[in-house]
Tab-separated table of C-alpha atoms in Angstrom:
chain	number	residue	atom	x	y	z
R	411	UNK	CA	0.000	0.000	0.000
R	412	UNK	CA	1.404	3.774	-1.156
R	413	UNK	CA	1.198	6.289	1.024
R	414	UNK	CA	1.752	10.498	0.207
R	415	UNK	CA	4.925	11.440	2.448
R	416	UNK	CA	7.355	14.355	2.658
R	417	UNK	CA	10.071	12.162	2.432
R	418	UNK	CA	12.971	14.231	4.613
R	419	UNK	CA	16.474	12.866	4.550
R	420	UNK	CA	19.742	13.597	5.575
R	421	UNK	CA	22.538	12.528	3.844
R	422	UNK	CA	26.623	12.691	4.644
R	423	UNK	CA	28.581	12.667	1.491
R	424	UNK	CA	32.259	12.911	0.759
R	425	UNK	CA	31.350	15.340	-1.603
R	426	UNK	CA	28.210	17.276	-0.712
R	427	UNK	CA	28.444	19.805	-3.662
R	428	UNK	CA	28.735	16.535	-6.176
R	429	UNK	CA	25.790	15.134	-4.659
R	430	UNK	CA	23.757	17.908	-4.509
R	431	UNK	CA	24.024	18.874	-8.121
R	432	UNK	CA	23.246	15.187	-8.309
R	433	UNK	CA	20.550	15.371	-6.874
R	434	UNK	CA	18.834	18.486	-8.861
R	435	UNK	CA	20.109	16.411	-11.885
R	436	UNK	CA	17.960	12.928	-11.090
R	437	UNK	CA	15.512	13.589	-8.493
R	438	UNK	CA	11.904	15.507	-8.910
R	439	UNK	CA	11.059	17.936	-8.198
R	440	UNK	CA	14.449	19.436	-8.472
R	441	UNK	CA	15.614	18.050	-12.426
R	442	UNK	CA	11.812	19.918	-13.194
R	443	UNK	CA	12.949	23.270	-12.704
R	444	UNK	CA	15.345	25.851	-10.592
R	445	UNK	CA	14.653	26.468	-7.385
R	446	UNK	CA	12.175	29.511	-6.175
R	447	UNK	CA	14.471	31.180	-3.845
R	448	UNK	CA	18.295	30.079	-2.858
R	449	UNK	CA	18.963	31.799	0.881
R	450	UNK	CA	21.778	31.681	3.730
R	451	UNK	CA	19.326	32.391	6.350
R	452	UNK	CA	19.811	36.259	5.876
R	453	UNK	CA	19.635	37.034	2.120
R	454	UNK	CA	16.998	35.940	-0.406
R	455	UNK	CA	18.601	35.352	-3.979
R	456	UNK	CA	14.895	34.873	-6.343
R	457	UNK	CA	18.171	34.431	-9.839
R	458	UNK	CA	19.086	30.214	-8.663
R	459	UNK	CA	20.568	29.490	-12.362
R	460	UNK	CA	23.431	27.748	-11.161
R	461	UNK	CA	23.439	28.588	-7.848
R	462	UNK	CA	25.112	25.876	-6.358
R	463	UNK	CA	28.644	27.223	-8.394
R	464	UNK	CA	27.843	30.433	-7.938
R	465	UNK	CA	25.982	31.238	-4.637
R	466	UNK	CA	27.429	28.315	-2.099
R	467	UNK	CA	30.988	29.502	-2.505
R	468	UNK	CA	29.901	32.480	-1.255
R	469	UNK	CA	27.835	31.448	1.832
R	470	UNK	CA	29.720	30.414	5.183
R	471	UNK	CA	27.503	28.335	7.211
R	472	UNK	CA	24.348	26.964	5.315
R	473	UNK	CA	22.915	27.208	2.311
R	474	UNK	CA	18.988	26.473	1.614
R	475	UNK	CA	17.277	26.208	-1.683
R	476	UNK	CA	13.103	25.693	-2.108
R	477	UNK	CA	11.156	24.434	-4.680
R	478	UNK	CA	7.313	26.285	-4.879
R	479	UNK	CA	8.423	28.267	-1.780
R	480	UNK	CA	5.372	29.283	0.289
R	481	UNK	CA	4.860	31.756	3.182
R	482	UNK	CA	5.993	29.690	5.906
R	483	UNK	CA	6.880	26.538	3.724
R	484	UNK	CA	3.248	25.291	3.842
R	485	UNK	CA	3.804	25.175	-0.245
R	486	UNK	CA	7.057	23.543	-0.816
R	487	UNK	CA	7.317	20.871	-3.240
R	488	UNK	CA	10.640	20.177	-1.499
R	489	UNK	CA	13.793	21.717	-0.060
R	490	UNK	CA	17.850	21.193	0.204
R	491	UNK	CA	19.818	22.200	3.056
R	492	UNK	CA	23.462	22.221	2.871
R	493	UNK	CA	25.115	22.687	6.566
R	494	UNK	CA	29.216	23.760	5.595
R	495	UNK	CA	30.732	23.204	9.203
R	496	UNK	CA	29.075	19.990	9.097
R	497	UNK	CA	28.900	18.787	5.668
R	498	UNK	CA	25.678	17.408	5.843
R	499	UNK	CA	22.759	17.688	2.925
R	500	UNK	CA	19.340	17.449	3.699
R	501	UNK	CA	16.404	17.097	1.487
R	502	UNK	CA	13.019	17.199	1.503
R	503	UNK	CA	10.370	15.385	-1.471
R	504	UNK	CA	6.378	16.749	-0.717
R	505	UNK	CA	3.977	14.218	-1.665
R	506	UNK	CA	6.408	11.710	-2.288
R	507	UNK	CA	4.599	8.600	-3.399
R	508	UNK	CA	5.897	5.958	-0.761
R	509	UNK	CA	5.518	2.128	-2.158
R	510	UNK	CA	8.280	0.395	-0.245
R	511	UNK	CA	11.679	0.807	0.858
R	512	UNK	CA	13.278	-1.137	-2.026
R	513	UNK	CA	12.073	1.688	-4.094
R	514	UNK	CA	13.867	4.525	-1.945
R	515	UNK	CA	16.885	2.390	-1.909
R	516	UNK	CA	16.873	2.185	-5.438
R	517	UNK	CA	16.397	5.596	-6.512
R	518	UNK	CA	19.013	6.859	-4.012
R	519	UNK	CA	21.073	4.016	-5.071
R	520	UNK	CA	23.539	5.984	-8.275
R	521	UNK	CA	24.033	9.400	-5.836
R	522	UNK	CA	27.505	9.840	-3.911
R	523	UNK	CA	26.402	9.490	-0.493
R	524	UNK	CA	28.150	7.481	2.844
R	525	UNK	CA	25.600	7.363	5.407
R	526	UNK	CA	21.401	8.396	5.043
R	527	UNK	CA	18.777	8.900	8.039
R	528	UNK	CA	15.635	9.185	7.044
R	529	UNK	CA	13.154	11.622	9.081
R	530	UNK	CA	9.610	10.172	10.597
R	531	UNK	CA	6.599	10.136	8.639
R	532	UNK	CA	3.997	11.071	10.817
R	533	UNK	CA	3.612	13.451	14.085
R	534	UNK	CA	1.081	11.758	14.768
R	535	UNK	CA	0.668	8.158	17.837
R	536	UNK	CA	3.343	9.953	19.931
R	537	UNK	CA	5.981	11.146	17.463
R	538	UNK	CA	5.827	14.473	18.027
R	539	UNK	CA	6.261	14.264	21.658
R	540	UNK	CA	9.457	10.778	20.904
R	541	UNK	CA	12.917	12.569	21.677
R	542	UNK	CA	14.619	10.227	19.238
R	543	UNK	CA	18.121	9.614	19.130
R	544	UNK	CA	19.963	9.001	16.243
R	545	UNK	CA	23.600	9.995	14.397
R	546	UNK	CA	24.228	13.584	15.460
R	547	UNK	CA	26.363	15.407	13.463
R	548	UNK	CA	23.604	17.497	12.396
R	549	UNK	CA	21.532	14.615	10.801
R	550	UNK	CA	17.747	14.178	10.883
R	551	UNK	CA	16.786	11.905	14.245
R	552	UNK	CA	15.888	8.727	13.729
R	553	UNK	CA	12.494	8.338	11.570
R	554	UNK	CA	11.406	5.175	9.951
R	555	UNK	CA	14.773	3.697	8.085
R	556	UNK	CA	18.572	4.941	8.050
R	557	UNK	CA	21.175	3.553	5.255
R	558	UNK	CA	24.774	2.845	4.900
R	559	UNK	CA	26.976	2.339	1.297
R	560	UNK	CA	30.477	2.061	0.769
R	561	UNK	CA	32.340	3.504	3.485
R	562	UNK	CA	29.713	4.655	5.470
R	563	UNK	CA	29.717	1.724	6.818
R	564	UNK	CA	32.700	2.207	8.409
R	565	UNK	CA	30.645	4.264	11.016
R	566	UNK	CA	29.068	0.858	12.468
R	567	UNK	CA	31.028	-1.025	15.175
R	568	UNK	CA	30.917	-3.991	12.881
R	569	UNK	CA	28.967	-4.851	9.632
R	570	UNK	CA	27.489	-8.069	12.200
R	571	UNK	CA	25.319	-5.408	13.747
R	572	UNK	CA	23.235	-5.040	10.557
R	573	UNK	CA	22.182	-8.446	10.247
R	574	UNK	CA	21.329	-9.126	14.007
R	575	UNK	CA	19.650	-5.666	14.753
R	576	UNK	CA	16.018	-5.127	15.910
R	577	UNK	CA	14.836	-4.092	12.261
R	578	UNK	CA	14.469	-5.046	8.861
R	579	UNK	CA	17.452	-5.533	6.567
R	580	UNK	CA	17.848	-4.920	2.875
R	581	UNK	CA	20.508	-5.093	0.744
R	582	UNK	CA	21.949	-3.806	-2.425
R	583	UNK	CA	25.341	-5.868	-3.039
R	584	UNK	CA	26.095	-3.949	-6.752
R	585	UNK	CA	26.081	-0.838	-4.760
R	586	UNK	CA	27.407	-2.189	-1.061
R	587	UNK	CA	23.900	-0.469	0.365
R	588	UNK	CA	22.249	-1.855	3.623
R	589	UNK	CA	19.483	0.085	3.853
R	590	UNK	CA	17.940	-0.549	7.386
R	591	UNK	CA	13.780	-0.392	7.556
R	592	UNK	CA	12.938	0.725	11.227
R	593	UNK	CA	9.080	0.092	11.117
R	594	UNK	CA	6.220	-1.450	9.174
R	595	UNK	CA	5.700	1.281	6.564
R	596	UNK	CA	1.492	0.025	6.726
R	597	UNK	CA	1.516	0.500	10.846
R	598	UNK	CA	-0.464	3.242	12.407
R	599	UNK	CA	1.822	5.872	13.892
R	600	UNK	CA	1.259	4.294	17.635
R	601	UNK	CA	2.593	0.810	16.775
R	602	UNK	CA	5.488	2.067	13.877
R	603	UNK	CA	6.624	4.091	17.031
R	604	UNK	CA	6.607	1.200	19.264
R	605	UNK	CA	8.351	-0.981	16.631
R	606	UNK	CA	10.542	1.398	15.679
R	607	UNK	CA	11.702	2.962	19.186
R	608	UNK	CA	13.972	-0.708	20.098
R	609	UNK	CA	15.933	-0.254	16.425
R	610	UNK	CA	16.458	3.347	17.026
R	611	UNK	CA	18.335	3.092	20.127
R	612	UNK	CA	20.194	0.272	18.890
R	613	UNK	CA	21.604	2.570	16.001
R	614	UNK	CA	22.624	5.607	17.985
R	615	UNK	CA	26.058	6.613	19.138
R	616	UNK	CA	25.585	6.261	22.666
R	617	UNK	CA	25.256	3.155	25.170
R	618	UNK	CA	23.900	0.298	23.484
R	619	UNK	CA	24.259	2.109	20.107
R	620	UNK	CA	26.520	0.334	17.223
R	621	UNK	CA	26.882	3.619	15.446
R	622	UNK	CA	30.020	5.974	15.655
R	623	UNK	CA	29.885	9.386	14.709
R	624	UNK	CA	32.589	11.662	12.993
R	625	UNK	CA	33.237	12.347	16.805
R	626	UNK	CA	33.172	10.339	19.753
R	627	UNK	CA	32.839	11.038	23.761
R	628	UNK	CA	34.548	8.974	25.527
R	629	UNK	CA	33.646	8.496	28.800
R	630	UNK	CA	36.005	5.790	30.041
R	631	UNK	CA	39.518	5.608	30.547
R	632	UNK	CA	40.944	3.045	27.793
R	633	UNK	CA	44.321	0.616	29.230
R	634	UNK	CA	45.593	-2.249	26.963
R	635	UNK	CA	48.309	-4.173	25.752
R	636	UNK	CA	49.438	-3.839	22.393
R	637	UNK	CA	51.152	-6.404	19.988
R	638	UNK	CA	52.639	-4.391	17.316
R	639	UNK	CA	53.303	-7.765	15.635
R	640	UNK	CA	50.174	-8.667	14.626
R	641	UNK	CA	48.904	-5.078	15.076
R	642	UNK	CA	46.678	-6.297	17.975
R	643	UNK	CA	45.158	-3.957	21.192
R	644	UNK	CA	44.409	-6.547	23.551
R	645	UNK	CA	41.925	-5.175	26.628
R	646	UNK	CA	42.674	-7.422	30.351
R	647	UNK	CA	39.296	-8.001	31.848
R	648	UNK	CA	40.648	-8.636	35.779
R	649	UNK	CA	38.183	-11.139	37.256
R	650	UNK	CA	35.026	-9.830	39.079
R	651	UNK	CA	35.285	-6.617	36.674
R	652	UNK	CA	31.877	-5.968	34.913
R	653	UNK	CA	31.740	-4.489	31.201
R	654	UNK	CA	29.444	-2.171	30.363
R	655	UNK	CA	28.278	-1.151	26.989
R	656	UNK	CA	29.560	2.472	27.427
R	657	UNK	CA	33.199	0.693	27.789
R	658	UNK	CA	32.769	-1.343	24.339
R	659	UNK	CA	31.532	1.613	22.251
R	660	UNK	CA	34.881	3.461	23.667
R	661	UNK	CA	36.815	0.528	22.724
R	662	UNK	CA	35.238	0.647	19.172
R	663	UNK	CA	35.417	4.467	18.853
R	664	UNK	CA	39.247	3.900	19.295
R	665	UNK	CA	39.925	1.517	17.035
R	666	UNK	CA	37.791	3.711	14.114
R	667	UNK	CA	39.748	6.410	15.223
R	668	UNK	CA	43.176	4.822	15.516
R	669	UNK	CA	42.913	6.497	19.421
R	670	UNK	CA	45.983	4.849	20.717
R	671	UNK	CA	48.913	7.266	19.639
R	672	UNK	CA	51.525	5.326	17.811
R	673	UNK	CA	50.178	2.287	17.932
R	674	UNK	CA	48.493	1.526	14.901
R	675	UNK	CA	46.007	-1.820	15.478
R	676	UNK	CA	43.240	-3.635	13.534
R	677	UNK	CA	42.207	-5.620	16.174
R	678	UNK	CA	41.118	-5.684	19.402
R	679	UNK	CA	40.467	-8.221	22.006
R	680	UNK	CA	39.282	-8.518	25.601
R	681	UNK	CA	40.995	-11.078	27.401
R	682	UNK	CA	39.085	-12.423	30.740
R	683	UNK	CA	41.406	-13.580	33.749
R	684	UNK	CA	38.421	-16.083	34.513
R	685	UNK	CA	37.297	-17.598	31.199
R	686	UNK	CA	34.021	-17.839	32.694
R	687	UNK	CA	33.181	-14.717	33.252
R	688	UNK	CA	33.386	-13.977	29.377
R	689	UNK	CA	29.989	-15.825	28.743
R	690	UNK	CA	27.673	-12.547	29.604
R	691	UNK	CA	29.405	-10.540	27.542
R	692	UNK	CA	30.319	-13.198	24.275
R	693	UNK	CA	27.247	-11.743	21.937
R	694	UNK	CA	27.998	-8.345	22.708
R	695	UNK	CA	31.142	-8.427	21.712
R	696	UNK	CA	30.766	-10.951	18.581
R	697	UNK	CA	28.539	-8.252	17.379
R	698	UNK	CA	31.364	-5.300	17.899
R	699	UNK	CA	33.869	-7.956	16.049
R	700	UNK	CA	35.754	-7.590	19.259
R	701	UNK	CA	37.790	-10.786	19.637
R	702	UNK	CA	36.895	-12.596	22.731
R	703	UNK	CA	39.647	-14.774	24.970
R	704	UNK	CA	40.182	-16.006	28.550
R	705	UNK	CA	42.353	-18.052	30.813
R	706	UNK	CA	41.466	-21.834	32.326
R	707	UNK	CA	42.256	-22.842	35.765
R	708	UNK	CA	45.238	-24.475	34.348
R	709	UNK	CA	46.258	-20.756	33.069
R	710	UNK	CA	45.884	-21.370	29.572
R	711	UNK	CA	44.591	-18.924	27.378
R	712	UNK	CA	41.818	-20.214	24.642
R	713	UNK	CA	39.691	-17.863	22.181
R	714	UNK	CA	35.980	-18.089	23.354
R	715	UNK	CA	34.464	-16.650	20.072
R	716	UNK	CA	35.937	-18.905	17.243
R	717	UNK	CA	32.968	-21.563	17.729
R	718	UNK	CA	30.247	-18.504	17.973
R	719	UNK	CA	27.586	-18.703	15.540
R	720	UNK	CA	24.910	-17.040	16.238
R	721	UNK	CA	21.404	-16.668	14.609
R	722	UNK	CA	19.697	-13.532	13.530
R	723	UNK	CA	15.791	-12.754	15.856
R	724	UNK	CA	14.287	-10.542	13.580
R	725	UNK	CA	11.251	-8.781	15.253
R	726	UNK	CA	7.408	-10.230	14.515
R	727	UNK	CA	6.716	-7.622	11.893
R	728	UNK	CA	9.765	-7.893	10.007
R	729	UNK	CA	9.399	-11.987	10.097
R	730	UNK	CA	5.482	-11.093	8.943
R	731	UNK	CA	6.712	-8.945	5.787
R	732	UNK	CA	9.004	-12.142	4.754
R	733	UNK	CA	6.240	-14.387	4.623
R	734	UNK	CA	4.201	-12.507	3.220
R	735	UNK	CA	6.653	-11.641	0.410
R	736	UNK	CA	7.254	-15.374	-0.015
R	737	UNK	CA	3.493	-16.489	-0.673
């Protein structure tokens, strides 16, 4: 079933200006004409022919073009935002026609983008009033899908978390997309919420989040040993210690960002005095690709996560849509 959306998204790029003239190139309404009024938040420029080589370069914060501006945007048939300091583009599509995701994937699919978060689609069953987390870095909050291609999935703690995450998983393997579905797009806005609330915390940047953003707080104060030989960070988990989730994101924040001055490492493992004690923590850290060890009573160390296989829970709805895409 279609559904009439303004389809808002947010979009990093390694080159925002490429994608944006992209974007007016392949995408309506912007390849139907030039944009009503091009502004910086304090002039109003009404000549937009080529304004994205002629008017950006001169702007130094944001940039916002409209399409059929109205008097308080009421009228748009869609925007672009371009924040400098942050690099991020945002767009918005009024009255998109909204089939499925596949389709969004696909159309976004040939446009030089890293990392996508797509805004809600209704203010409506408690949306308005949902504080929801998401990316930061000046992205929309967390609405009913977010994306990754190419590098932008560097951003993740580990491609694992895609597959075993509390949503619905598509992929585009010509284009290395994984376009991530956070709610039944039929749902009323009550239960998309509901569905979609578990997934959106899971793909933020803080506690339980797998998501790291082009900064990171850490909170914790990171100790390991490293083994320049096999360009390994090894983390000593003393026995009794517990591990919380604020601890792993650190650990994978530093090894995105290379944190550990002058020593260069590609992996990283926590070792448990008490082999034990690793068996709480296993999944979590399987899903962080965070190598897992600990020592036996007889003081030998053995790798605990070789032997891990685990299988992917997707939620109820997400199981429902298979089926019903398999009948």
């Amino acid at each position: 079933m279609s559904q009439k959306v303004n389809l808002k998204t947010s979009f990093s790029s390694p080159e925002p200006m490429v994608l944006m003239k992209d974007i007016c190139r392949s995408l309506k309404p912007f390849n139907q004409k030039l944009p009503s009024i091009v502004t910086d938040g304090y002039e109003e420029h009404t000549e937009t022919q080529d304004w994205i080589d002629k008017l950006l370069p001169t702007y130094k914060f944001s940039a916002r073009a409209y399409w059929g501006y109205g008097l308080i945007g009421e009228y748009e048939e869609g925007f672009i935002s371009y924040n400098i300091n942050k690099q991020i583009v945002k767009i918005q599509i009024s009255d998109y026609e909204l089939v499925d995701a596949e389709s969004v994937m696909k159309m976004l699919a040939p446009l030089p983008w890293t990392v996508a978060a797509f805004c809600q689609l209704s203010r409506q069953g408690g949306w308005k009033e949902y504080p929801a987390p998401g990316f930061a870095d000046f992205h929309f909050q967390h609405g009913w899908a977010c994306a990754f291609k190419g590098e932008g999935h560097n951003h993740l703690v580990s491609r694992r978390w895609l597959e075993y995450g509390p949503w619905r998983l598509l992929r585009d393997e010509e284009n290395d997309i994984s376009f991530v579905q956070f709610h039944d797009l039929n749902a009323d806005p009550a239960t998309a919420l509901e569905q979609a609330k578990v997934g959106h915390r899971a793909m933020s940047i803080y506690g339980v989040g797998g998501y790291i953003g082009k900064t990171h707080p850490f909170s914790n104060d990171l100790r390991a040993l490293y083994v320049p030989s096999a360009r390994n960070m090894r983390v000593v988990i003393p026995a009794g210690k517990q591990i919380t989730y604020s601890e792993m994101s650190d650990y994978c924040a530093a090894r995105h960002f290379q944190a550990f001055e002058n020593q260069p490492f590609d992996t990283l493992s926590f070792v448990f005095i008490v082999a034990e004690e690793a068996q709480p923590y296993l999944h979590d850290l399987w899903l962080r690709e965070i190598e897992c060890s600990g020592f036996t009573p007889q003081g030998v160390e053995v790798r605990l996560d070789t032997d891990y296989h685990p299988v992917p829970h997707p939620p109820e709805w997400v199981r429902r849509l298979e089926e019903s895409e398999n009948t």
